[in-house]
Short mmCIF file of N, CA and C in Angstrom, two decimals:
data_model
loop_
_atom_site.label_atom_id
_atom_site.label_comp_id
_atom_site.label_asym_id
_atom_site.label_seq_id
_atom_site.Cartn_x
_atom_site.Cartn_y
_atom_site.Cartn_z
N GLN A 30 16.71 -2.59 13.56
CA GLN A 30 15.75 -3.65 13.36
C GLN A 30 16.10 -4.89 13.29
N VAL A 31 15.32 -5.98 13.84
CA VAL A 31 15.55 -7.39 13.15
C VAL A 31 15.38 -7.79 11.89
N GLN A 32 16.16 -8.41 11.21
CA GLN A 32 15.97 -8.60 9.83
C GLN A 32 16.47 -10.26 9.70
N LEU A 33 15.51 -11.00 8.73
CA LEU A 33 16.41 -12.28 8.39
C LEU A 33 16.09 -12.04 6.92
N VAL A 34 17.00 -12.17 6.31
CA VAL A 34 17.00 -11.97 4.74
C VAL A 34 17.48 -13.35 4.19
N GLU A 35 16.50 -13.82 3.23
CA GLU A 35 16.81 -15.34 2.61
C GLU A 35 17.28 -15.17 1.27
N SER A 36 18.23 -15.92 0.73
CA SER A 36 18.50 -16.32 -0.71
C SER A 36 18.77 -17.56 -1.13
N GLY A 37 19.10 -17.61 -2.26
CA GLY A 37 19.45 -18.75 -2.81
C GLY A 37 18.36 -19.82 -3.53
N GLY A 38 17.27 -19.15 -3.33
CA GLY A 38 16.04 -20.19 -3.78
C GLY A 38 16.07 -20.05 -5.32
N GLY A 39 15.12 -20.59 -6.01
CA GLY A 39 15.23 -20.69 -7.60
C GLY A 39 14.60 -21.93 -8.37
N LEU A 40 14.73 -22.12 -9.52
CA LEU A 40 13.97 -23.26 -10.38
C LEU A 40 15.34 -24.09 -10.34
N VAL A 41 15.37 -25.35 -10.37
CA VAL A 41 16.06 -26.59 -10.23
C VAL A 41 15.73 -27.66 -10.99
N GLN A 42 16.53 -28.45 -11.70
CA GLN A 42 15.78 -29.72 -12.16
C GLN A 42 16.07 -30.79 -11.21
N PRO A 43 15.26 -31.79 -11.15
CA PRO A 43 15.35 -32.94 -9.99
C PRO A 43 17.02 -33.49 -10.26
N GLY A 44 17.08 -33.86 -8.89
CA GLY A 44 18.75 -34.28 -8.96
C GLY A 44 19.53 -33.15 -8.72
N GLY A 45 19.15 -32.11 -8.98
CA GLY A 45 19.97 -30.83 -8.56
C GLY A 45 20.12 -30.25 -6.99
N SER A 46 20.95 -29.36 -7.19
CA SER A 46 21.50 -28.83 -5.81
C SER A 46 20.92 -27.31 -5.57
N LEU A 47 20.68 -26.78 -4.42
CA LEU A 47 20.74 -25.28 -3.89
C LEU A 47 21.28 -25.20 -2.44
N ARG A 48 21.86 -24.07 -2.33
CA ARG A 48 21.98 -23.77 -0.96
C ARG A 48 21.23 -22.44 -0.55
N LEU A 49 20.34 -22.58 0.33
CA LEU A 49 19.97 -21.43 0.84
C LEU A 49 20.48 -20.91 1.81
N SER A 50 20.32 -19.39 2.14
CA SER A 50 20.93 -18.68 3.28
C SER A 50 20.15 -17.75 3.92
N CYS A 51 20.24 -17.66 5.03
CA CYS A 51 19.44 -16.65 6.02
C CYS A 51 20.39 -15.87 6.51
N ALA A 52 20.54 -14.73 6.25
CA ALA A 52 21.50 -13.57 6.92
C ALA A 52 20.41 -12.97 7.94
N THR A 53 21.04 -12.87 9.01
CA THR A 53 20.13 -12.17 10.12
C THR A 53 20.98 -10.80 10.62
N SER A 54 20.31 -9.84 11.18
CA SER A 54 20.79 -8.75 11.83
C SER A 54 19.84 -8.15 12.94
N GLY A 55 20.34 -7.60 13.93
CA GLY A 55 19.61 -7.03 14.97
C GLY A 55 19.27 -8.07 16.04
N ILE A 56 19.96 -9.38 16.02
CA ILE A 56 19.59 -10.25 17.14
C ILE A 56 20.96 -10.76 17.60
N GLY A 57 20.99 -11.32 18.70
CA GLY A 57 22.14 -11.78 19.34
C GLY A 57 22.26 -13.24 18.54
N PHE A 58 22.72 -13.45 17.43
CA PHE A 58 22.74 -14.71 16.67
C PHE A 58 23.22 -15.85 17.40
N PRO A 59 24.35 -15.99 18.11
CA PRO A 59 24.82 -17.13 18.56
C PRO A 59 23.97 -17.86 19.77
N PHE A 60 22.94 -16.98 20.20
CA PHE A 60 22.22 -17.43 21.23
C PHE A 60 20.63 -17.83 20.71
N TYR A 61 20.71 -17.97 19.43
CA TYR A 61 19.24 -18.24 18.86
C TYR A 61 19.51 -19.62 18.05
N ALA A 62 18.49 -20.59 18.54
CA ALA A 62 18.47 -21.83 17.73
C ALA A 62 17.75 -21.21 16.39
N MET A 63 18.28 -22.04 15.33
CA MET A 63 17.62 -21.45 13.90
C MET A 63 17.29 -22.72 13.26
N PHE A 64 15.89 -22.53 12.40
CA PHE A 64 15.34 -23.57 11.84
C PHE A 64 14.88 -23.13 10.50
N TRP A 65 14.76 -24.15 9.42
CA TRP A 65 14.40 -24.13 8.19
C TRP A 65 12.91 -24.69 8.06
N TYR A 66 11.87 -24.07 7.66
CA TYR A 66 10.61 -24.56 7.47
C TYR A 66 10.31 -24.65 5.91
N ARG A 67 9.39 -25.41 5.38
CA ARG A 67 8.88 -25.20 4.08
C ARG A 67 7.10 -25.35 4.09
N GLN A 68 6.71 -24.73 3.18
CA GLN A 68 5.38 -24.90 2.90
C GLN A 68 5.07 -25.11 1.44
N ALA A 69 4.41 -26.09 1.08
CA ALA A 69 4.09 -26.44 -0.37
C ALA A 69 2.82 -26.10 -0.52
N PRO A 70 2.18 -25.88 -1.69
CA PRO A 70 0.64 -25.43 -1.90
C PRO A 70 -0.09 -26.47 -1.31
N GLY A 71 -1.28 -25.95 -0.58
CA GLY A 71 -2.00 -26.96 -0.01
C GLY A 71 -1.81 -27.74 1.00
N LYS A 72 -0.52 -27.42 1.57
CA LYS A 72 -0.03 -28.24 2.76
C LYS A 72 0.31 -27.28 3.96
N GLN A 73 0.33 -27.93 5.05
CA GLN A 73 0.85 -26.98 6.18
C GLN A 73 2.36 -27.02 6.15
N ARG A 74 2.59 -26.00 6.90
CA ARG A 74 4.15 -25.65 6.87
C ARG A 74 4.79 -26.53 7.85
N GLU A 75 5.89 -26.97 7.35
CA GLU A 75 6.67 -28.27 8.07
C GLU A 75 8.25 -27.81 8.28
N LEU A 76 8.55 -28.57 9.60
CA LEU A 76 9.78 -28.08 9.59
C LEU A 76 10.47 -29.28 8.93
N VAL A 77 11.91 -28.58 8.53
CA VAL A 77 12.53 -29.23 7.70
C VAL A 77 13.91 -29.67 8.23
N ALA A 78 14.47 -28.52 9.10
CA ALA A 78 15.76 -28.81 9.87
C ALA A 78 15.92 -27.76 10.86
N GLY A 79 16.48 -28.17 12.10
CA GLY A 79 17.01 -27.30 12.93
C GLY A 79 18.27 -27.42 13.65
N ILE A 80 18.76 -26.35 13.98
CA ILE A 80 20.42 -26.47 14.64
C ILE A 80 20.30 -25.56 15.75
N GLU A 81 20.51 -26.02 17.16
CA GLU A 81 20.91 -25.41 18.29
C GLU A 81 21.96 -24.75 18.19
N ILE A 82 22.27 -23.88 19.36
CA ILE A 82 23.18 -22.97 19.75
C ILE A 82 24.52 -23.54 19.71
N ASP A 83 24.34 -24.76 20.21
CA ASP A 83 25.76 -25.74 20.24
C ASP A 83 26.05 -26.40 19.12
N GLY A 84 25.39 -26.43 18.09
CA GLY A 84 25.71 -27.01 16.86
C GLY A 84 25.06 -28.19 16.48
N ARG A 85 24.11 -28.77 17.38
CA ARG A 85 23.47 -29.96 17.30
C ARG A 85 22.15 -29.68 16.30
N ALA A 86 22.24 -30.34 15.27
CA ALA A 86 21.30 -30.44 14.20
C ALA A 86 20.29 -31.57 13.98
N ASN A 87 19.17 -31.25 13.50
CA ASN A 87 18.40 -32.35 13.29
C ASN A 87 17.33 -32.19 11.84
N HIS A 88 17.05 -33.05 11.07
CA HIS A 88 16.70 -33.03 10.11
C HIS A 88 15.27 -33.78 9.70
N ALA A 89 14.37 -33.36 8.92
CA ALA A 89 13.20 -34.22 9.04
C ALA A 89 13.58 -35.36 7.91
N GLU A 90 12.63 -36.44 8.40
CA GLU A 90 12.88 -37.56 7.94
C GLU A 90 12.92 -37.51 6.30
N SER A 91 12.13 -36.95 5.60
CA SER A 91 11.77 -36.52 4.34
C SER A 91 13.07 -36.33 3.68
N VAL A 92 13.92 -35.24 4.39
CA VAL A 92 15.13 -34.64 3.79
C VAL A 92 16.60 -35.37 4.35
N LYS A 93 16.33 -36.21 5.37
CA LYS A 93 17.59 -36.90 5.78
C LYS A 93 18.53 -37.45 4.87
N GLY A 94 19.77 -37.20 4.59
CA GLY A 94 20.71 -37.83 3.74
C GLY A 94 20.77 -36.72 2.68
N ARG A 95 19.87 -35.88 2.54
CA ARG A 95 19.85 -35.07 1.09
C ARG A 95 20.21 -33.59 1.66
N PHE A 96 19.58 -33.21 2.63
CA PHE A 96 19.83 -31.64 3.13
C PHE A 96 20.57 -31.64 4.37
N ILE A 97 21.40 -30.71 4.57
CA ILE A 97 22.19 -30.37 5.73
C ILE A 97 22.10 -28.94 6.14
N ILE A 98 21.73 -28.73 7.41
CA ILE A 98 21.63 -27.42 7.97
C ILE A 98 23.10 -26.94 8.58
N SER A 99 23.37 -25.88 8.60
CA SER A 99 24.60 -25.44 9.23
C SER A 99 24.49 -23.85 9.57
N ARG A 100 25.43 -23.37 10.32
CA ARG A 100 25.44 -21.95 10.91
C ARG A 100 26.82 -21.33 10.98
N ASP A 101 26.97 -20.18 10.73
CA ASP A 101 28.40 -19.70 10.72
C ASP A 101 28.10 -18.23 11.72
N ASN A 102 28.28 -18.67 13.05
CA ASN A 102 28.02 -17.36 14.00
C ASN A 102 28.91 -16.02 13.90
N SER A 103 29.99 -16.42 13.10
CA SER A 103 30.76 -15.28 12.66
C SER A 103 30.14 -14.02 11.74
N LYS A 104 29.15 -14.85 10.94
CA LYS A 104 28.36 -14.16 10.12
C LYS A 104 26.99 -13.95 10.20
N GLY A 105 26.26 -14.56 11.38
CA GLY A 105 25.22 -14.54 11.74
C GLY A 105 24.02 -15.21 10.88
N THR A 106 24.76 -16.24 10.02
CA THR A 106 23.88 -16.57 8.98
C THR A 106 23.62 -18.47 9.15
N VAL A 107 22.34 -18.64 8.80
CA VAL A 107 22.18 -20.23 8.59
C VAL A 107 22.06 -20.49 7.23
N TYR A 108 22.41 -21.94 6.96
CA TYR A 108 22.38 -22.29 5.59
C TYR A 108 21.58 -23.56 5.47
N LEU A 109 21.01 -23.81 4.40
CA LEU A 109 20.29 -25.04 4.19
C LEU A 109 20.99 -25.58 2.72
N GLN A 110 21.75 -26.54 2.78
CA GLN A 110 22.56 -27.28 1.63
C GLN A 110 21.28 -28.26 1.06
N MET A 111 20.86 -28.26 0.01
CA MET A 111 19.98 -29.07 -0.49
C MET A 111 20.53 -29.71 -1.66
N ASN A 112 20.70 -31.25 -1.71
CA ASN A 112 21.12 -32.03 -2.67
C ASN A 112 20.22 -33.12 -3.32
N SER A 113 20.27 -33.48 -4.21
CA SER A 113 19.21 -34.51 -4.72
C SER A 113 17.83 -34.12 -4.64
N LEU A 114 17.75 -32.90 -5.12
CA LEU A 114 16.21 -32.47 -5.11
C LEU A 114 15.20 -33.26 -5.76
N LYS A 115 14.06 -32.96 -5.24
CA LYS A 115 12.99 -33.75 -5.79
C LYS A 115 11.70 -32.72 -5.89
N PRO A 116 10.93 -33.33 -7.10
CA PRO A 116 9.82 -32.04 -7.32
C PRO A 116 8.88 -32.02 -5.72
N GLU A 117 8.74 -33.10 -5.01
CA GLU A 117 8.48 -32.94 -3.67
C GLU A 117 8.67 -32.03 -2.70
N ASP A 118 9.89 -31.37 -3.22
CA ASP A 118 10.88 -30.51 -2.28
C ASP A 118 10.45 -29.01 -2.77
N THR A 119 9.53 -28.94 -3.78
CA THR A 119 9.01 -27.60 -4.15
C THR A 119 8.22 -27.03 -3.08
N ALA A 120 8.45 -25.85 -2.67
CA ALA A 120 7.89 -25.16 -1.38
C ALA A 120 8.44 -23.74 -1.32
N VAL A 121 7.71 -22.94 -0.55
CA VAL A 121 8.36 -21.86 -0.12
C VAL A 121 9.20 -22.02 1.25
N TYR A 122 10.38 -21.85 1.44
CA TYR A 122 11.18 -22.24 2.21
C TYR A 122 11.30 -20.65 3.23
N TYR A 123 11.27 -21.18 4.49
CA TYR A 123 11.28 -20.10 5.42
C TYR A 123 12.45 -20.33 6.47
N CYS A 124 13.14 -19.14 7.10
CA CYS A 124 13.96 -19.37 8.18
C CYS A 124 13.32 -18.46 9.47
N HIS A 125 13.80 -19.38 10.67
CA HIS A 125 13.04 -18.94 11.72
C HIS A 125 14.32 -19.15 12.94
N ALA A 126 14.18 -17.88 13.59
CA ALA A 126 15.02 -18.00 14.77
C ALA A 126 14.26 -17.66 15.85
N VAL A 127 14.80 -18.48 17.08
CA VAL A 127 14.24 -18.46 18.38
C VAL A 127 15.15 -18.52 19.45
N ASN A 128 14.75 -17.48 20.65
CA ASN A 128 15.62 -17.35 21.75
C ASN A 128 14.42 -17.59 22.89
N LYS A 129 14.38 -18.61 23.30
CA LYS A 129 13.28 -18.66 24.44
C LYS A 129 13.79 -18.52 25.73
N VAL A 130 15.09 -18.40 25.91
CA VAL A 130 15.55 -18.13 27.37
C VAL A 130 16.41 -16.97 27.64
N GLY A 131 16.41 -16.19 28.55
CA GLY A 131 17.28 -15.13 28.84
C GLY A 131 16.48 -13.81 28.64
N LEU A 132 17.55 -12.70 28.73
CA LEU A 132 16.88 -11.46 28.48
C LEU A 132 16.63 -11.05 27.05
N GLU A 133 17.32 -11.60 26.03
CA GLU A 133 17.00 -11.37 24.67
C GLU A 133 16.17 -12.51 24.24
N ARG A 134 14.95 -12.58 24.41
CA ARG A 134 13.93 -13.30 23.94
C ARG A 134 13.36 -12.93 22.41
N GLY A 135 13.27 -14.00 21.50
CA GLY A 135 12.59 -13.23 20.38
C GLY A 135 12.15 -14.65 19.60
N ASP A 136 11.25 -14.41 18.80
CA ASP A 136 10.96 -15.43 17.66
C ASP A 136 10.48 -14.73 16.32
N TYR A 137 11.49 -14.84 15.47
CA TYR A 137 11.36 -14.39 14.20
C TYR A 137 11.33 -15.07 13.04
N TRP A 138 10.80 -14.54 11.91
CA TRP A 138 10.59 -15.32 10.57
C TRP A 138 11.24 -14.34 9.47
N GLY A 139 11.71 -15.19 8.52
CA GLY A 139 11.98 -14.53 7.15
C GLY A 139 10.89 -14.45 6.22
N GLN A 140 10.96 -13.77 5.06
CA GLN A 140 9.80 -13.72 4.43
C GLN A 140 9.46 -15.03 3.48
N GLY A 141 10.64 -15.77 3.41
CA GLY A 141 10.23 -17.03 2.43
C GLY A 141 10.88 -16.72 1.16
N THR A 142 11.26 -18.15 0.73
CA THR A 142 12.00 -17.80 -0.55
C THR A 142 11.51 -19.11 -1.34
N GLN A 143 11.31 -19.06 -2.72
CA GLN A 143 10.65 -20.12 -3.45
C GLN A 143 11.64 -21.07 -4.11
N VAL A 144 11.40 -22.33 -3.74
CA VAL A 144 12.26 -23.32 -4.27
C VAL A 144 11.17 -24.26 -5.29
N THR A 145 11.81 -24.22 -6.44
CA THR A 145 11.02 -25.08 -7.58
C THR A 145 11.92 -26.11 -8.27
N VAL A 146 11.36 -27.51 -8.09
CA VAL A 146 12.15 -28.57 -8.61
C VAL A 146 11.17 -29.01 -9.79
N SER A 147 11.79 -29.00 -10.97
CA SER A 147 10.96 -29.28 -11.97
C SER A 147 11.76 -29.45 -13.33
N SER A 148 11.45 -30.57 -13.95
CA SER A 148 12.08 -30.63 -15.27
C SER A 148 11.53 -29.89 -16.34
#
């Protein structure tokens, strides 16, 4: 079965750091673009960062310079390093795997992990 398992969320003080991980199984991970989204209370889900199969990465303006997305194809895992965290980063963070081309097409979501930034 396809599984996306997230870890690394929790409670952190402003200015602190966390690293989120999303371990995948059941997919041909090297052929999937990977994304991190977040959803804060009362707000729409927003794209935080994405990384293509060739390693090209993009980050939302709100997190640029603070967050870094990366992937390890040998482990089938995508990461989100979050530094200089702010209270407005508080949200449920979701990983998303997408393969739109080829025989193994897929669109899968993790269950989400809570990140709370508070003093």
